[in-house]
CSV table of C-alpha atoms and ligand atoms in Angstrom, one decimal:
chain,number,residue,atom,x,y,z
A,1,MET,CA,30.8,120.5,-59.6
A,2,SER,CA,30.1,121.9,-63.0
A,3,ASP,CA,28.8,118.6,-64.6
A,4,CYS,CA,26.6,117.6,-61.7
A,5,ILE,CA,22.9,117.6,-62.4
A,6,PHE,CA,21.9,118.2,-58.8
A,7,CYS,CA,24.4,121.1,-58.4
A,8,LYS,CA,22.7,122.6,-61.5
A,9,ILE,CA,19.3,122.1,-59.9
A,10,ALA,CA,20.5,123.7,-56.7
A,11,ALA,CA,21.8,126.7,-58.7
A,12,GLY,CA,18.6,127.0,-60.6
A,13,GLU,CA,20.3,126.2,-63.9
A,14,ILE,CA,18.0,123.2,-64.4
A,15,PRO,CA,14.3,123.5,-63.5
A,16,SER,CA,12.8,121.5,-60.7
A,17,THR,CA,9.5,121.5,-58.8
A,18,LYS,CA,10.6,122.9,-55.5
A,19,VAL,CA,9.0,121.8,-52.3
A,20,TYR,CA,11.3,123.6,-49.8
A,21,GLU,CA,14.4,125.7,-50.1
A,22,ASP,CA,16.7,127.6,-47.7
A,23,ASP,CA,20.4,128.6,-47.8
A,24,THR,CA,21.8,125.1,-47.5
A,25,VAL,CA,19.0,122.6,-48.5
A,26,LEU,CA,16.7,122.1,-51.5
A,27,ALA,CA,13.8,119.7,-51.7
A,28,PHE,CA,12.1,119.0,-55.0
A,29,LEU,CA,9.9,116.4,-56.6
A,30,ASP,CA,11.5,113.3,-58.1
A,31,LEU,CA,10.9,113.1,-61.9
A,32,ASP,CA,10.2,109.4,-61.7
A,33,PRO,CA,8.2,109.0,-58.5
A,34,GLN,CA,8.3,105.6,-56.8
A,35,ALA,CA,5.5,106.4,-54.4
A,36,PRO,CA,2.5,108.9,-54.4
A,37,GLN,CA,4.8,111.3,-52.5
A,38,HIS,CA,8.4,111.2,-53.7
A,39,ILE,CA,10.6,114.2,-52.8
A,40,LEU,CA,14.4,114.5,-53.0
A,41,LEU,CA,16.3,116.4,-50.4
A,42,ILE,CA,19.8,117.6,-51.3
A,43,PRO,CA,22.5,119.7,-49.7
A,44,LYS,CA,23.2,122.7,-52.0
A,45,THR,CA,26.9,122.0,-51.7
A,46,HIS,CA,28.3,119.0,-53.6
A,47,ILE,CA,28.8,115.9,-51.4
A,48,GLN,CA,29.2,112.8,-53.5
A,49,SER,CA,27.4,110.3,-51.4
A,50,ALA,CA,26.7,109.1,-47.8
A,51,ALA,CA,30.2,107.7,-47.8
A,52,ASP,CA,31.6,111.2,-48.0
A,53,ILE,CA,29.8,112.6,-44.9
A,54,THR,CA,32.3,113.8,-42.3
A,55,ALA,CA,32.4,115.9,-39.2
A,56,ALA,CA,33.1,118.9,-41.4
A,57,ASN,CA,29.9,118.6,-43.5
A,58,SER,CA,27.4,116.6,-41.4
A,59,ALA,CA,25.5,119.6,-40.1
A,60,VAL,CA,23.7,119.9,-43.4
A,61,VAL,CA,22.7,116.2,-43.2
A,62,ALA,CA,21.1,116.8,-39.8
A,63,HIS,CA,19.3,119.8,-41.3
A,64,ILE,CA,18.1,117.7,-44.2
A,65,PHE,CA,16.4,115.4,-41.6
A,66,GLU,CA,14.8,118.4,-39.9
A,67,VAL,CA,13.5,119.5,-43.2
A,68,ALA,CA,12.2,116.0,-44.0
A,69,ALA,CA,10.2,116.0,-40.8
A,70,LYS,CA,8.8,119.5,-41.5
A,71,ILE,CA,7.7,118.5,-45.0
A,72,ALA,CA,6.1,115.3,-43.7
A,73,ALA,CA,4.2,117.3,-41.1
A,74,GLU,CA,3.1,119.9,-43.7
A,75,LYS,CA,2.0,117.3,-46.2
A,76,GLY,CA,0.3,115.2,-43.5
A,77,PHE,CA,2.3,112.0,-43.7
A,78,SER,CA,4.2,112.2,-40.4
A,79,ASP,CA,2.9,108.8,-39.3
A,80,GLY,CA,4.3,106.9,-42.3
A,81,PHE,CA,7.2,107.7,-44.5
A,82,ARG,CA,10.6,106.4,-45.6
A,83,VAL,CA,13.9,108.2,-46.0
A,84,VAL,CA,16.4,106.4,-48.2
A,85,THR,CA,19.8,107.3,-49.6
A,86,ASN,CA,21.5,105.0,-52.1
A,87,CYS,CA,25.3,105.0,-51.7
A,88,GLY,CA,27.4,103.8,-54.6
A,89,GLU,CA,26.4,101.9,-57.7
A,90,GLN,CA,25.8,98.6,-56.0
A,91,ALA,CA,23.1,100.3,-54.0
A,92,GLY,CA,21.6,102.0,-57.0
A,93,GLN,CA,23.0,105.5,-56.7
A,94,SER,CA,22.6,107.0,-60.2
A,95,VAL,CA,23.2,110.7,-59.4
A,96,LYS,CA,26.6,111.2,-57.6
A,97,HIS,CA,25.4,114.1,-55.4
A,98,LEU,CA,24.2,113.1,-52.0
A,99,HIS,CA,20.4,113.0,-51.9
A,100,PHE,CA,17.7,111.6,-49.6
A,101,HIS,CA,14.5,110.1,-51.1
A,102,LEU,CA,11.5,111.0,-48.9
A,103,LEU,CA,8.7,108.6,-49.8
A,104,ALA,CA,5.2,108.3,-48.6
A,105,GLY,CA,1.6,107.5,-49.5
A,106,ARG,CA,1.8,103.7,-49.8
A,107,ASP,CA,2.9,100.7,-47.8
A,108,PHE,CA,6.6,99.8,-47.9
A,109,THR,CA,8.2,96.4,-47.7
A,110,TRP,CA,11.1,95.4,-45.4
A,111,PRO,CA,13.8,94.5,-46.2
A,112,PRO,CA,14.0,96.8,-49.2
A,113,GLY,CA,14.9,95.2,-52.5
B,1,AMP,P1,19.4,107.5,-57.1
B,1,AMP,O1,19.1,106.5,-58.1
B,1,AMP,O2,19.2,107.0,-55.7
B,1,AMP,O3,20.7,108.1,-57.4
B,1,AMP,O4,18.3,108.6,-57.3
B,1,AMP,C1,18.3,109.6,-58.2
B,1,AMP,C2,16.9,110.1,-58.4
B,1,AMP,O5,17.0,111.3,-59.1
B,1,AMP,C3,16.0,109.2,-59.2
B,1,AMP,O6,14.9,108.8,-58.4
B,1,AMP,C4,15.6,110.1,-60.4
B,1,AMP,O7,14.3,109.9,-60.8
B,1,AMP,C5,15.9,111.4,-59.9
B,1,AMP,N1,16.2,112.5,-60.9
B,1,AMP,C6,17.1,112.4,-61.8
B,1,AMP,N2,17.1,113.6,-62.5
B,1,AMP,C7,16.2,114.4,-62.0
B,1,AMP,C8,15.7,115.7,-62.2
B,1,AMP,N3,16.2,116.5,-63.2
B,1,AMP,N4,14.7,116.2,-61.5
B,1,AMP,C9,14.1,115.4,-60.5
B,1,AMP,N5,14.5,114.2,-60.2
B,1,AMP,C10,15.5,113.7,-60.9
B,2,ZN,ZN1,26.6,118.1,-57.2
Protein backbone atom coordinates (compact mmCIF):
# COMPACT_ATOMS: atom_id res chain seq x y z
CA MET A 1 0.00 0.00 0.00
CA SER A 2 1.69 3.15 -1.21
CA ASP A 3 0.30 5.44 1.51
CA CYS A 4 0.94 3.09 4.43
CA ILE A 5 3.62 4.27 6.88
CA PHE A 6 4.53 0.75 8.01
CA CYS A 7 4.83 -0.47 4.40
CA LYS A 8 7.24 2.44 3.88
CA ILE A 9 9.20 1.47 7.00
CA ALA A 10 9.31 -2.16 5.78
CA ALA A 11 10.61 -0.95 2.41
CA GLY A 12 13.26 1.25 4.06
CA GLU A 13 11.66 4.43 2.67
CA ILE A 14 11.06 5.80 6.18
CA PRO A 15 13.80 5.27 8.78
CA SER A 16 13.31 3.12 11.85
CA THR A 17 15.49 1.74 14.61
CA LYS A 18 15.55 -1.92 13.63
CA VAL A 19 15.69 -4.64 16.25
CA TYR A 20 15.23 -7.64 13.93
CA GLU A 21 14.66 -8.19 10.22
CA ASP A 22 14.25 -11.13 7.88
CA ASP A 23 12.46 -11.72 4.58
CA THR A 24 8.94 -11.50 6.01
CA VAL A 25 9.12 -9.72 9.39
CA LEU A 26 10.52 -6.45 10.69
CA ALA A 27 10.82 -5.42 14.34
CA PHE A 28 11.66 -1.84 15.26
CA LEU A 29 11.44 0.54 18.22
CA ASP A 30 8.17 2.36 18.80
CA LEU A 31 8.62 6.14 18.47
CA ASP A 32 6.42 6.77 21.51
CA PRO A 33 7.36 4.03 23.97
CA GLN A 34 4.76 2.96 26.53
CA ALA A 35 7.23 0.83 28.51
CA PRO A 36 11.02 0.73 28.97
CA GLN A 37 11.07 -1.82 26.15
CA HIS A 38 8.54 -1.17 23.37
CA ILE A 39 9.13 -2.89 20.05
CA LEU A 40 6.75 -3.16 17.09
CA LEU A 41 6.64 -6.34 15.02
CA ILE A 42 5.13 -6.16 11.55
CA PRO A 43 4.69 -8.41 8.54
CA LYS A 44 6.46 -6.86 5.56
CA THR A 45 3.38 -7.52 3.46
CA HIS A 46 0.38 -5.29 4.05
CA ILE A 47 -2.32 -6.83 6.25
CA GLN A 48 -4.70 -4.22 7.60
CA SER A 49 -5.40 -5.61 11.05
CA ALA A 50 -5.94 -8.76 13.12
CA ALA A 51 -9.41 -8.93 11.59
CA ASP A 52 -7.77 -9.65 8.24
CA ILE A 53 -5.72 -12.67 9.32
CA THR A 54 -6.71 -15.71 7.26
CA ALA A 55 -5.46 -19.21 6.51
CA ALA A 56 -3.66 -17.69 3.52
CA ASN A 57 -1.57 -15.18 5.51
CA SER A 58 -1.39 -16.53 9.07
CA ALA A 59 2.04 -18.16 8.69
CA VAL A 60 3.68 -14.76 9.06
CA VAL A 61 1.71 -14.16 12.26
CA ALA A 62 3.08 -17.38 13.76
CA HIS A 63 6.53 -16.27 12.66
CA ILE A 64 6.05 -12.88 14.35
CA PHE A 65 5.41 -14.68 17.65
CA GLU A 66 8.56 -16.75 17.16
CA VAL A 67 10.49 -13.54 16.58
CA ALA A 68 8.92 -11.93 19.67
CA ALA A 69 10.11 -14.85 21.82
CA LYS A 70 13.58 -14.63 20.28
CA ILE A 71 13.82 -10.89 20.97
CA ALA A 72 12.57 -11.39 24.53
CA ALA A 73 15.25 -14.01 25.14
CA GLU A 74 17.99 -11.90 23.58
CA LYS A 75 17.00 -8.83 25.57
CA GLY A 76 16.55 -10.79 28.80
CA PHE A 77 12.85 -10.27 29.46
CA SER A 78 11.46 -13.73 28.67
CA ASP A 79 9.95 -13.96 32.15
CA GLY A 80 7.72 -10.91 31.76
CA PHE A 81 6.39 -9.23 28.66
CA ARG A 82 3.15 -8.39 26.91
CA VAL A 83 2.23 -8.72 23.22
CA VAL A 84 -0.70 -6.56 22.13
CA THR A 85 -2.41 -5.82 18.85
CA ASN A 86 -5.06 -3.13 18.62
CA CYS A 87 -7.68 -3.98 15.99
CA GLY A 88 -9.89 -1.20 14.71
CA GLU A 89 -10.44 2.34 15.92
CA GLN A 90 -12.46 1.37 19.00
CA ALA A 91 -9.44 -0.62 20.23
CA GLY A 92 -7.06 2.24 19.46
CA GLN A 93 -5.50 1.09 16.18
CA SER A 94 -3.95 4.22 14.69
CA VAL A 95 -1.81 2.61 11.97
CA LYS A 96 -3.81 0.40 9.60
CA HIS A 97 -1.05 -2.15 9.01
CA LEU A 98 -1.08 -5.18 11.32
CA HIS A 99 1.45 -4.74 14.12
CA PHE A 100 2.14 -6.33 17.46
CA HIS A 101 3.41 -4.27 20.36
CA LEU A 102 6.06 -6.13 22.38
CA LEU A 103 6.24 -4.42 25.77
CA ALA A 104 8.46 -5.16 28.76
CA GLY A 105 10.40 -3.62 31.61
CA ARG A 106 7.56 -2.62 33.93
CA ASP A 107 4.50 -4.09 35.64
CA PHE A 108 1.33 -4.32 33.53
CA THR A 109 -2.23 -4.09 34.75
CA TRP A 110 -5.05 -6.48 33.90
CA PRO A 111 -7.55 -5.92 32.45
CA PRO A 112 -5.90 -3.46 30.08
CA GLY A 113 -7.49 -0.04 29.79
P1 LIG B 1 -1.54 1.51 17.31
O1 LIG B 1 -2.00 2.75 17.99
O2 LIG B 1 -1.82 0.25 18.04
O3 LIG B 1 -1.99 1.48 15.87
O4 LIG B 1 0.05 1.59 17.30
C1 LIG B 1 0.76 2.35 16.38
C2 LIG B 1 2.11 2.58 17.01
O5 LIG B 1 2.99 3.01 15.99
C3 LIG B 1 2.13 3.66 18.08
O6 LIG B 1 2.60 3.09 19.29
C4 LIG B 1 3.08 4.72 17.53
O7 LIG B 1 3.88 5.29 18.53
C5 LIG B 1 3.89 3.91 16.55
N1 LIG B 1 4.47 4.64 15.43
C6 LIG B 1 3.82 5.44 14.56
N2 LIG B 1 4.67 5.89 13.62
C7 LIG B 1 5.88 5.33 13.91
C8 LIG B 1 7.18 5.40 13.31
N3 LIG B 1 7.41 6.13 12.20
N4 LIG B 1 8.20 4.71 13.88
C9 LIG B 1 7.97 3.97 14.99
N5 LIG B 1 6.78 3.86 15.59
C10 LIG B 1 5.76 4.54 15.07
ZN1 LIG C 1 1.11 -1.38 5.06
